Tab-separated table of C-alpha atoms and ligand atoms in Angstrom:
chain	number	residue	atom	x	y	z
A	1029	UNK	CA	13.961	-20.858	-10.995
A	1030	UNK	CA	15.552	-17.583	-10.476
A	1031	UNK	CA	19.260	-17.337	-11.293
A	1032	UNK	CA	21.231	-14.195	-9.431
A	1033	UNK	CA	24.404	-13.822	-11.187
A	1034	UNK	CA	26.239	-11.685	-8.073
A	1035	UNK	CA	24.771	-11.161	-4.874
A	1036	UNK	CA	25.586	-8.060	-2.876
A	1037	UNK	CA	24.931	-6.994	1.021
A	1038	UNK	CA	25.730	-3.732	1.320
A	1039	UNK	CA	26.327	-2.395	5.406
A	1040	UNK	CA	25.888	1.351	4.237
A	1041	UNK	CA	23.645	3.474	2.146
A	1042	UNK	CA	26.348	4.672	0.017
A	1043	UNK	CA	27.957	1.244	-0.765
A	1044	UNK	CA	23.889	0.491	-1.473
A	1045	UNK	CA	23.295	3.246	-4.213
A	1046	UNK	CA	26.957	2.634	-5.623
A	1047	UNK	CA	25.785	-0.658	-6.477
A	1048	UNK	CA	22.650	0.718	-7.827
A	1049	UNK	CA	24.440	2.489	-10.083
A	1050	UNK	CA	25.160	-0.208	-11.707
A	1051	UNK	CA	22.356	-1.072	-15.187
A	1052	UNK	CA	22.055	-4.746	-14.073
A	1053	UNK	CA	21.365	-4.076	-10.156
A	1054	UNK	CA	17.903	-4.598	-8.479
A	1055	UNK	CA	17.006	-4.147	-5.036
A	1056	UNK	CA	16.330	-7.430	-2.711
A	1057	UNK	CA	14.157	-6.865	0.242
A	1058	UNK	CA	11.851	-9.624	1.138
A	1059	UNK	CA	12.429	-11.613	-2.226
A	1060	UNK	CA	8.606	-12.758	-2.267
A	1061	UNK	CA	8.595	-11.110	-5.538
A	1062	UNK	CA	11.656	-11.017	-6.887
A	1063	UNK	CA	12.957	-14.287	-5.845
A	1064	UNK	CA	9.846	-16.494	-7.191
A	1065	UNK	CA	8.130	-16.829	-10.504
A	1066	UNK	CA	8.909	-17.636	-13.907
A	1067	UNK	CA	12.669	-18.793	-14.558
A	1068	UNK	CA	14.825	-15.537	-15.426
A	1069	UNK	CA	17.873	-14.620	-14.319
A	1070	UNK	CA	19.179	-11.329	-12.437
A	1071	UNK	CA	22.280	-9.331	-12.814
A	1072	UNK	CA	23.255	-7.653	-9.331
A	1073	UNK	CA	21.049	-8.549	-6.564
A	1074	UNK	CA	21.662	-6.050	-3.602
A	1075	UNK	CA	20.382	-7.157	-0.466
A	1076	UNK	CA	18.912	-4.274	1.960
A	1077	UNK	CA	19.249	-6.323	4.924
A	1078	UNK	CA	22.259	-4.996	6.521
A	1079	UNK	CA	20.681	-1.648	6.086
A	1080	UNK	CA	19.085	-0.620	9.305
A	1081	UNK	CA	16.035	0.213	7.572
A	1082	UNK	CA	13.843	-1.967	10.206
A	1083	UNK	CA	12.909	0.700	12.512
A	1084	UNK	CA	9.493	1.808	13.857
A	1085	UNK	CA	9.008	4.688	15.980
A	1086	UNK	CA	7.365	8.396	16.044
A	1087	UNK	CA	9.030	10.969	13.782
A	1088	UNK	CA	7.225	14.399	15.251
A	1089	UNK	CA	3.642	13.548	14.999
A	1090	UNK	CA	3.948	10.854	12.167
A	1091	UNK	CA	4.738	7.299	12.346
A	1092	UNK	CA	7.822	6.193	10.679
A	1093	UNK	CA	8.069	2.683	9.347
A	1094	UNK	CA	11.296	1.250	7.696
A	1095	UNK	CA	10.879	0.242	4.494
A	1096	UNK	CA	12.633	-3.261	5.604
A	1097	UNK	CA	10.155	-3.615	7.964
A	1098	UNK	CA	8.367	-7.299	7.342
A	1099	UNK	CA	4.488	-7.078	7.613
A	1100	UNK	CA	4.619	-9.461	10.876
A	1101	UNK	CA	6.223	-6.261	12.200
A	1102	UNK	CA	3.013	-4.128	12.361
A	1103	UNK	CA	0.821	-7.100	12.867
A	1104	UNK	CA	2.475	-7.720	16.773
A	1105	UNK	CA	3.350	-4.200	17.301
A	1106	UNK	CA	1.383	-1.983	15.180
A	1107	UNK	CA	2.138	1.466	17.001
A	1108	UNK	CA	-0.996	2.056	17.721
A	1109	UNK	CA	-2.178	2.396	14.328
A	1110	UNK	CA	-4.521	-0.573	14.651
A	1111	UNK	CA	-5.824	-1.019	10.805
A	1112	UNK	CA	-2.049	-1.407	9.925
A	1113	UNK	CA	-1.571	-4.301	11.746
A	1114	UNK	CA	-5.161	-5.501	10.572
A	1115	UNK	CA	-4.069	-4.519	6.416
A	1116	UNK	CA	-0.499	-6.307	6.962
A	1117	UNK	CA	-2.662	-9.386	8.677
A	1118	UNK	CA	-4.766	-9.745	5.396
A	1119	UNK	CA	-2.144	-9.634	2.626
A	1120	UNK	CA	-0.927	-13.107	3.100
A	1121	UNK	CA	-0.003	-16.121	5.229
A	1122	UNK	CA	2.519	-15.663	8.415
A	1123	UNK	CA	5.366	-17.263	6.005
A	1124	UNK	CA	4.575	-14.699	3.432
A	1125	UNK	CA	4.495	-11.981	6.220
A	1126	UNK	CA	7.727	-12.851	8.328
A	1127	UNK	CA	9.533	-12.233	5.010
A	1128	UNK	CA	7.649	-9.344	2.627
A	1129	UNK	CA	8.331	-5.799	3.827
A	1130	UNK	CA	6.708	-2.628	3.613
A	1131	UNK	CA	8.816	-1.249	1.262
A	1132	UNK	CA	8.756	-4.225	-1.341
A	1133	UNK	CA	4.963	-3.948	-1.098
A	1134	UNK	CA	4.927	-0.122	-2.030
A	1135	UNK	CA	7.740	-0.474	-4.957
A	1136	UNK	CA	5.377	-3.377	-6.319
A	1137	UNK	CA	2.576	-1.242	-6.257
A	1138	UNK	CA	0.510	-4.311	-5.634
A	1139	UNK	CA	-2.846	-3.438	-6.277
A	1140	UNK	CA	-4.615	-6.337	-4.297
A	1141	UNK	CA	-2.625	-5.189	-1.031
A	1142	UNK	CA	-4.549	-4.090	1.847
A	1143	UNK	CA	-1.601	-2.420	3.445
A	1144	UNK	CA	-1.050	0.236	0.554
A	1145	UNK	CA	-5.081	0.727	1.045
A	1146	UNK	CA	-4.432	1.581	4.343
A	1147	UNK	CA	-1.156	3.336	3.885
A	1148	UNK	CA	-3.203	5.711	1.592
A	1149	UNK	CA	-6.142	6.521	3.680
A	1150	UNK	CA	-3.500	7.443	6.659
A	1151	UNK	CA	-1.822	10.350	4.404
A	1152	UNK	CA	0.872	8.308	3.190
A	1153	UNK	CA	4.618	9.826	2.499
A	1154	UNK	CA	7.074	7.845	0.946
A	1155	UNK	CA	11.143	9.089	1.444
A	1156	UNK	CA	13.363	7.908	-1.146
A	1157	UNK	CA	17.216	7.884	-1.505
A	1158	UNK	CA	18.571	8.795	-4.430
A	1159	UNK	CA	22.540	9.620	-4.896
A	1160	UNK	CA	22.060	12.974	-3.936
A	1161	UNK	CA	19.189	13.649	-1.253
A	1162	UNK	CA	16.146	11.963	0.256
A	1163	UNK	CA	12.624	13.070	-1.891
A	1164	UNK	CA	9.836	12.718	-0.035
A	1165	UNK	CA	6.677	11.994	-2.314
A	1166	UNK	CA	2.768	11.293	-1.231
A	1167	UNK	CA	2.204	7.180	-1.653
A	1168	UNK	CA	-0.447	7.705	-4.403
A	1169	UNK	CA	1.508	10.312	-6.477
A	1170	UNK	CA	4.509	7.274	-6.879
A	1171	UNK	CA	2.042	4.416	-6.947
A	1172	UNK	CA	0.806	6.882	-9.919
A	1173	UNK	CA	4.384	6.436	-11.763
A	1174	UNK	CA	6.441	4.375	-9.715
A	1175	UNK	CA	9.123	4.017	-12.427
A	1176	UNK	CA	9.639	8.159	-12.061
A	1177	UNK	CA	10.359	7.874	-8.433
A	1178	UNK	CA	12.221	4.114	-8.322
A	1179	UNK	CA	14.211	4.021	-11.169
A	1180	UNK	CA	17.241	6.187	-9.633
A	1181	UNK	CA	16.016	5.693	-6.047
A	1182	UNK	CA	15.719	3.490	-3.392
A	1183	UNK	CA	12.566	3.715	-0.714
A	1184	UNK	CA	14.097	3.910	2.805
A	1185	UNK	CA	10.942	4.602	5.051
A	1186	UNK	CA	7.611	6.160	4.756
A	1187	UNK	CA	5.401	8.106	7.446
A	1188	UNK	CA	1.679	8.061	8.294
A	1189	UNK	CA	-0.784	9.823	10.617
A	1190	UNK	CA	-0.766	7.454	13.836
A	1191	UNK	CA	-4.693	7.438	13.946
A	1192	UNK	CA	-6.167	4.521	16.300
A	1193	UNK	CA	-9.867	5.023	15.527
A	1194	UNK	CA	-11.907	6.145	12.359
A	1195	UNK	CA	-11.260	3.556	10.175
A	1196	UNK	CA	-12.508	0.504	8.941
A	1197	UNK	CA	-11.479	-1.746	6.055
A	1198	UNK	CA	-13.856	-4.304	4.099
A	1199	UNK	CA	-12.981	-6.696	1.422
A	1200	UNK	CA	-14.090	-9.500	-0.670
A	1201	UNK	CA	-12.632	-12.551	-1.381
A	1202	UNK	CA	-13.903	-16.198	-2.773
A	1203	UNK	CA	-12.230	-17.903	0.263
A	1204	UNK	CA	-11.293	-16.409	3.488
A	1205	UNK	CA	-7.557	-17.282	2.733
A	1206	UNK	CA	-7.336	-15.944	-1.039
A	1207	UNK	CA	-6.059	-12.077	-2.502
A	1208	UNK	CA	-9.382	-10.088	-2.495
A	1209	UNK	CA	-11.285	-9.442	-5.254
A	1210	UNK	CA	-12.072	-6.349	-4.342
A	1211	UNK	CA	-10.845	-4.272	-1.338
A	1212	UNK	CA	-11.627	-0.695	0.848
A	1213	UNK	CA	-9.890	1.364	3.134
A	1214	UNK	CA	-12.152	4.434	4.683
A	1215	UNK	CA	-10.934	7.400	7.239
A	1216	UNK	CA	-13.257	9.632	8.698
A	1217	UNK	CA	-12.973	12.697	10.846
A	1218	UNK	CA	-16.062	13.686	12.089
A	1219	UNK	CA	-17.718	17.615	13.025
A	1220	UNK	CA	-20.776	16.520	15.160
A	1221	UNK	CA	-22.998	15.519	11.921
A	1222	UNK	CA	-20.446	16.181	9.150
A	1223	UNK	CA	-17.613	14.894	7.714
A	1224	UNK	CA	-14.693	16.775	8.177
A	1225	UNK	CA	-12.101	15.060	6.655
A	1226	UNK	CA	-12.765	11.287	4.282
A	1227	UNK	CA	-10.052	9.794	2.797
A	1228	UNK	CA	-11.500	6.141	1.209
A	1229	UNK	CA	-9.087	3.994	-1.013
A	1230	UNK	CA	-9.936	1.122	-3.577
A	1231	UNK	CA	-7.568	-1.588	-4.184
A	1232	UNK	CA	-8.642	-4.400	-7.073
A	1233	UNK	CA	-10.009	-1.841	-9.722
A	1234	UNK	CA	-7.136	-0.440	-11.194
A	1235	UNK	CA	-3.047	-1.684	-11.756
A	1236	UNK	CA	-2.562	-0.472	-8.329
A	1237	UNK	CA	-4.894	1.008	-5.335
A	1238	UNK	CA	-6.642	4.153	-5.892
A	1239	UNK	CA	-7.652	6.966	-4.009
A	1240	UNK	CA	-11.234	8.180	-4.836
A	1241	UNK	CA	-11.182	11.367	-4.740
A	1242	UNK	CA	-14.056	12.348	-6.515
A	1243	UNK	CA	-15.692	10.876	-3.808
A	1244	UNK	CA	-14.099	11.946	-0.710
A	1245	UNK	CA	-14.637	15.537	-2.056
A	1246	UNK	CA	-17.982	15.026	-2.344
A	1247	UNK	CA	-18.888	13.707	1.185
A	1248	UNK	CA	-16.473	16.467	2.823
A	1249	UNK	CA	-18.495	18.760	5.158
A	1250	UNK	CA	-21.225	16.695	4.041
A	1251	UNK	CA	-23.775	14.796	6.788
A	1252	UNK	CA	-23.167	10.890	5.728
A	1253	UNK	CA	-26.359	9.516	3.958
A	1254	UNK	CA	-26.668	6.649	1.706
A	1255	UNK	CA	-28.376	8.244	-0.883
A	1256	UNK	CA	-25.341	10.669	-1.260
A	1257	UNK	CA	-23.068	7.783	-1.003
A	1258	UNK	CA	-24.841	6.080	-3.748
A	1259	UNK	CA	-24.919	8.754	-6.183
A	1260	UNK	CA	-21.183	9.924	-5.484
A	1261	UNK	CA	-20.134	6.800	-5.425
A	1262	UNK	CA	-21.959	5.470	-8.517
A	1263	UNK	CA	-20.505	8.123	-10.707
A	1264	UNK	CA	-16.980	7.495	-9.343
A	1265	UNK	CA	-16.964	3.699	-9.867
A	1266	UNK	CA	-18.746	4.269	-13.891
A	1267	UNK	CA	-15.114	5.790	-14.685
A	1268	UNK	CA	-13.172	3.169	-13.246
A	1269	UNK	CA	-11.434	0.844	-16.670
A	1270	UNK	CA	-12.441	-1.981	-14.219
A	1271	UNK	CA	-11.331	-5.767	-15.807
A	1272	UNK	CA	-12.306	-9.383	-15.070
A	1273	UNK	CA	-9.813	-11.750	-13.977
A	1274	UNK	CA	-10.189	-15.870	-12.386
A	1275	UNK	CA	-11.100	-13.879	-9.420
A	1276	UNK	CA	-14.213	-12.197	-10.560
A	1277	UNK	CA	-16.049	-10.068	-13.605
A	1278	UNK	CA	-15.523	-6.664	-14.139
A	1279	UNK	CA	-19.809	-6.463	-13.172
A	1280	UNK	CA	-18.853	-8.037	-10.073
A	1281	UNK	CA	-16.036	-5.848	-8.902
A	1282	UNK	CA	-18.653	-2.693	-10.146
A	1283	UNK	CA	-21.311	-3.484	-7.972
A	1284	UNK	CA	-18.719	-4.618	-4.647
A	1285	UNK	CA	-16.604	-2.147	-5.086
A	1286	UNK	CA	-20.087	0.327	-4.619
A	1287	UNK	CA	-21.191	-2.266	-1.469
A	1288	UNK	CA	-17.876	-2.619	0.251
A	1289	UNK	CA	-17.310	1.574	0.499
A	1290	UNK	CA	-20.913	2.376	1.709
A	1291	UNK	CA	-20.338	-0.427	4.718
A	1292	UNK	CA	-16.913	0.827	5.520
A	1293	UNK	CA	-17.987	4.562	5.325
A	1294	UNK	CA	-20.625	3.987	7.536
A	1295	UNK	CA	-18.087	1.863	9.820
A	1296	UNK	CA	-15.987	4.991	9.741
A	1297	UNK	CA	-18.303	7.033	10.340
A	1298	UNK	CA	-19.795	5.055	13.644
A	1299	UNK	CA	-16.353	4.525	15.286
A	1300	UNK	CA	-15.787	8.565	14.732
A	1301	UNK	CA	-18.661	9.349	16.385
B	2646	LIG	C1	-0.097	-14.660	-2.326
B	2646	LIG	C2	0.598	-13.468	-2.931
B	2646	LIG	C3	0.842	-13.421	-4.292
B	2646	LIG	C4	1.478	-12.309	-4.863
B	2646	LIG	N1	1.679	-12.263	-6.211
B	2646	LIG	C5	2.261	-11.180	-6.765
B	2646	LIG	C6	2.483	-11.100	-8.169
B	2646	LIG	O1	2.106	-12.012	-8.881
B	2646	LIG	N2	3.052	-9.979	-8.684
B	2646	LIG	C7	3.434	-8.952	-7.875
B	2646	LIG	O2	3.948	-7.934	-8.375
B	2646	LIG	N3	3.267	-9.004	-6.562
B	2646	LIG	C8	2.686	-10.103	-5.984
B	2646	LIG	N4	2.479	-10.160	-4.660
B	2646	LIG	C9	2.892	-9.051	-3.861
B	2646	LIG	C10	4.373	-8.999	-3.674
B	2646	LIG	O3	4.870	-10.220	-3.209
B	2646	LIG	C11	4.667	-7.900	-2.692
B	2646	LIG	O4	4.044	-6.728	-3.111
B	2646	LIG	C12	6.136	-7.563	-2.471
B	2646	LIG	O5	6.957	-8.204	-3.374
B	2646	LIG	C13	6.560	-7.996	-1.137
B	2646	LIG	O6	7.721	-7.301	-0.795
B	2646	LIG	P1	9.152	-7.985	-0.739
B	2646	LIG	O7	9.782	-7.313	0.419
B	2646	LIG	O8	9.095	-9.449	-0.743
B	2646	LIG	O9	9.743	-7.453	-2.105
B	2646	LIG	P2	10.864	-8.102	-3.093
B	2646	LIG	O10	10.299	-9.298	-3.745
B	2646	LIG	O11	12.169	-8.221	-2.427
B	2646	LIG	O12	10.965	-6.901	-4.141
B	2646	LIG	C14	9.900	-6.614	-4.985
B	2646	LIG	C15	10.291	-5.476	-5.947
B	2646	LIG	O13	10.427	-4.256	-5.228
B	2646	LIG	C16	11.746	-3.738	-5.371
B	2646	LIG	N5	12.110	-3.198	-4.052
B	2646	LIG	C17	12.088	-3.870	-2.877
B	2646	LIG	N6	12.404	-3.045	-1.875
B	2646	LIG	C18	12.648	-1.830	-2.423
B	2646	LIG	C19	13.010	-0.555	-1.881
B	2646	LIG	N7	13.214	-0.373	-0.569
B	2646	LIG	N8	13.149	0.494	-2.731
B	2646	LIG	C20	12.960	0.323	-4.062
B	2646	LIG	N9	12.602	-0.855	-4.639
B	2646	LIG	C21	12.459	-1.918	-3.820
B	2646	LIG	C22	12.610	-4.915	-5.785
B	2646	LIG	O14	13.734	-4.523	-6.513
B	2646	LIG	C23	11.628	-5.706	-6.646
B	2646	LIG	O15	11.550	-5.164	-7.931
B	2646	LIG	C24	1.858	-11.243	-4.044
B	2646	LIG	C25	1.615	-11.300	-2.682
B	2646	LIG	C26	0.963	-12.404	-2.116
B	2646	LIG	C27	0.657	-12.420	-0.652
């Protein structure tokens, strides 16, 4: 059980990164991480409820999402940024999405979240509070070092590209309702035959999703083929420190992790066309 020695609910973003101040005080947002596992007890719990931080809605030409936004959110209404409301659908059950939010997912860096993957391959930008200013910093540069950006600062939205087509997501699991094993998110913009633009993100091969860069550069201005997907992607995946868990072998999540981005490249690449 988790003990919380003083609970706080804040109604304005100073009062919130007062409390923060403060070397016992933690964040609360959806509490499906902080409130469960092993018995330990908290200092200063500070609730971001009372916040306002639940918005959606177009900030110039990005999407802006809260960060107290629950994943339910973007699976009813997803803004017409359909493969967020798909990602949010496959990170859990309904009870685990009416209460986890978008920001407790990104300052958990979970790397088995098919959100992040698809916050990543939309250009991701995360704005964080801090005492004095709002930083805004790309999604894979904190996920990176999220102790850098979070220890001081608290994430109050991020943006993405509102893109409705050109993307397609893929995963693996060993029952329809378990965490993948091994998940990917791909983005294509498409010149006639080439690839103008590919973002592609990996989530189960690393402490937290990945972008692959290597690869994306690769296939950019490139015409999509699989033998160019094979050797790109086959040099990419050899540097991955890939591990085996219950889920699967680190073999296992080598070769899917290869399968799953051809299909959703070529996905991608169909729906661009
Ligand atoms: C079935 C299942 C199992 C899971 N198991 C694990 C697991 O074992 N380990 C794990 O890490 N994740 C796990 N997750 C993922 C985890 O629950 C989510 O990534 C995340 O916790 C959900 O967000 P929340 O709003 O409930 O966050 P909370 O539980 O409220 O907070 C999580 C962490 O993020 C911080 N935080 C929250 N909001 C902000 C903010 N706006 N700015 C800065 N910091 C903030 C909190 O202080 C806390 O440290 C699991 C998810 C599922 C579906």
């Amino acid at each position: 059980m988790v003990r919380v020695r003083e609970y706080q609910r804040p109604h304005t973003m100073e009062e919130a990164l007062l409390l923060l101040q403060r070397e016992d005080a933690v964040p609360l947002a959806g509490g499906q991480q902080l409130l469960t596992g092993e018995s330990r007890e908290l200092g200063t719990v500070v609730d971001l409820q009372a916040l306002g931080l639940d918005d959606i809605g177009m900030k110039g030409e990005r999407l802006k999402i809260g960060a107290m936004v629950r994943l339910q959110q973007l699976v009813t209404a997803s803004h017409g940024c359909a493969l967020l409301g798909e990602a949010a659908q496959r990170d859990g059950p309904i009870t685990y999405r009416n209460a986890a939010t978008v920001g407790g997912t990104i300052a958990t860096c979970d790397p088995l979240s098919c959100l992040l993957l698809s916050l990543l391959v939309l250009d991701a930008e995360v704005e964080v509070q801090y005492v004095d200013g709002v930083v805004t910093v790309a999604l894979d540069k904190l996920l990176d070092n999220p102790s850098r950006w979070l220890q001081n600062g608290l994430i109050t939205a991020v943006t993405v590209i509102p893109v409705t087509v050109h993307t397609a997501m893929t995963t693996v699991a060993r029952t329809l309702r378990d965490r993948p094993i091994v998940a990917v998110a791909v983005r294509i913009v498409r010149q006639g035959e080439h690839c103008d633009l590919v973002r592609i993100a990996w989530g189960g091969v690393a402490k937290h999703p990945l972008r692959a860069y290597a690869v994306e550069q690769a296939l950019s201005g490139q015409r999509l083929d699989d033998a160019l997907i094979e050797t790109t992607g086959a040099s990419a995946v050899a540097e991955l420190q890939l591990h085996s868990d219950f889920r699967g072998s680190a073999d296992y999540r080598r070769a899917m992790v290869a399968v799953l981005t051809r299909r959703a490249l070529w996905e991608a690449w169909l729906k661009a066309a």
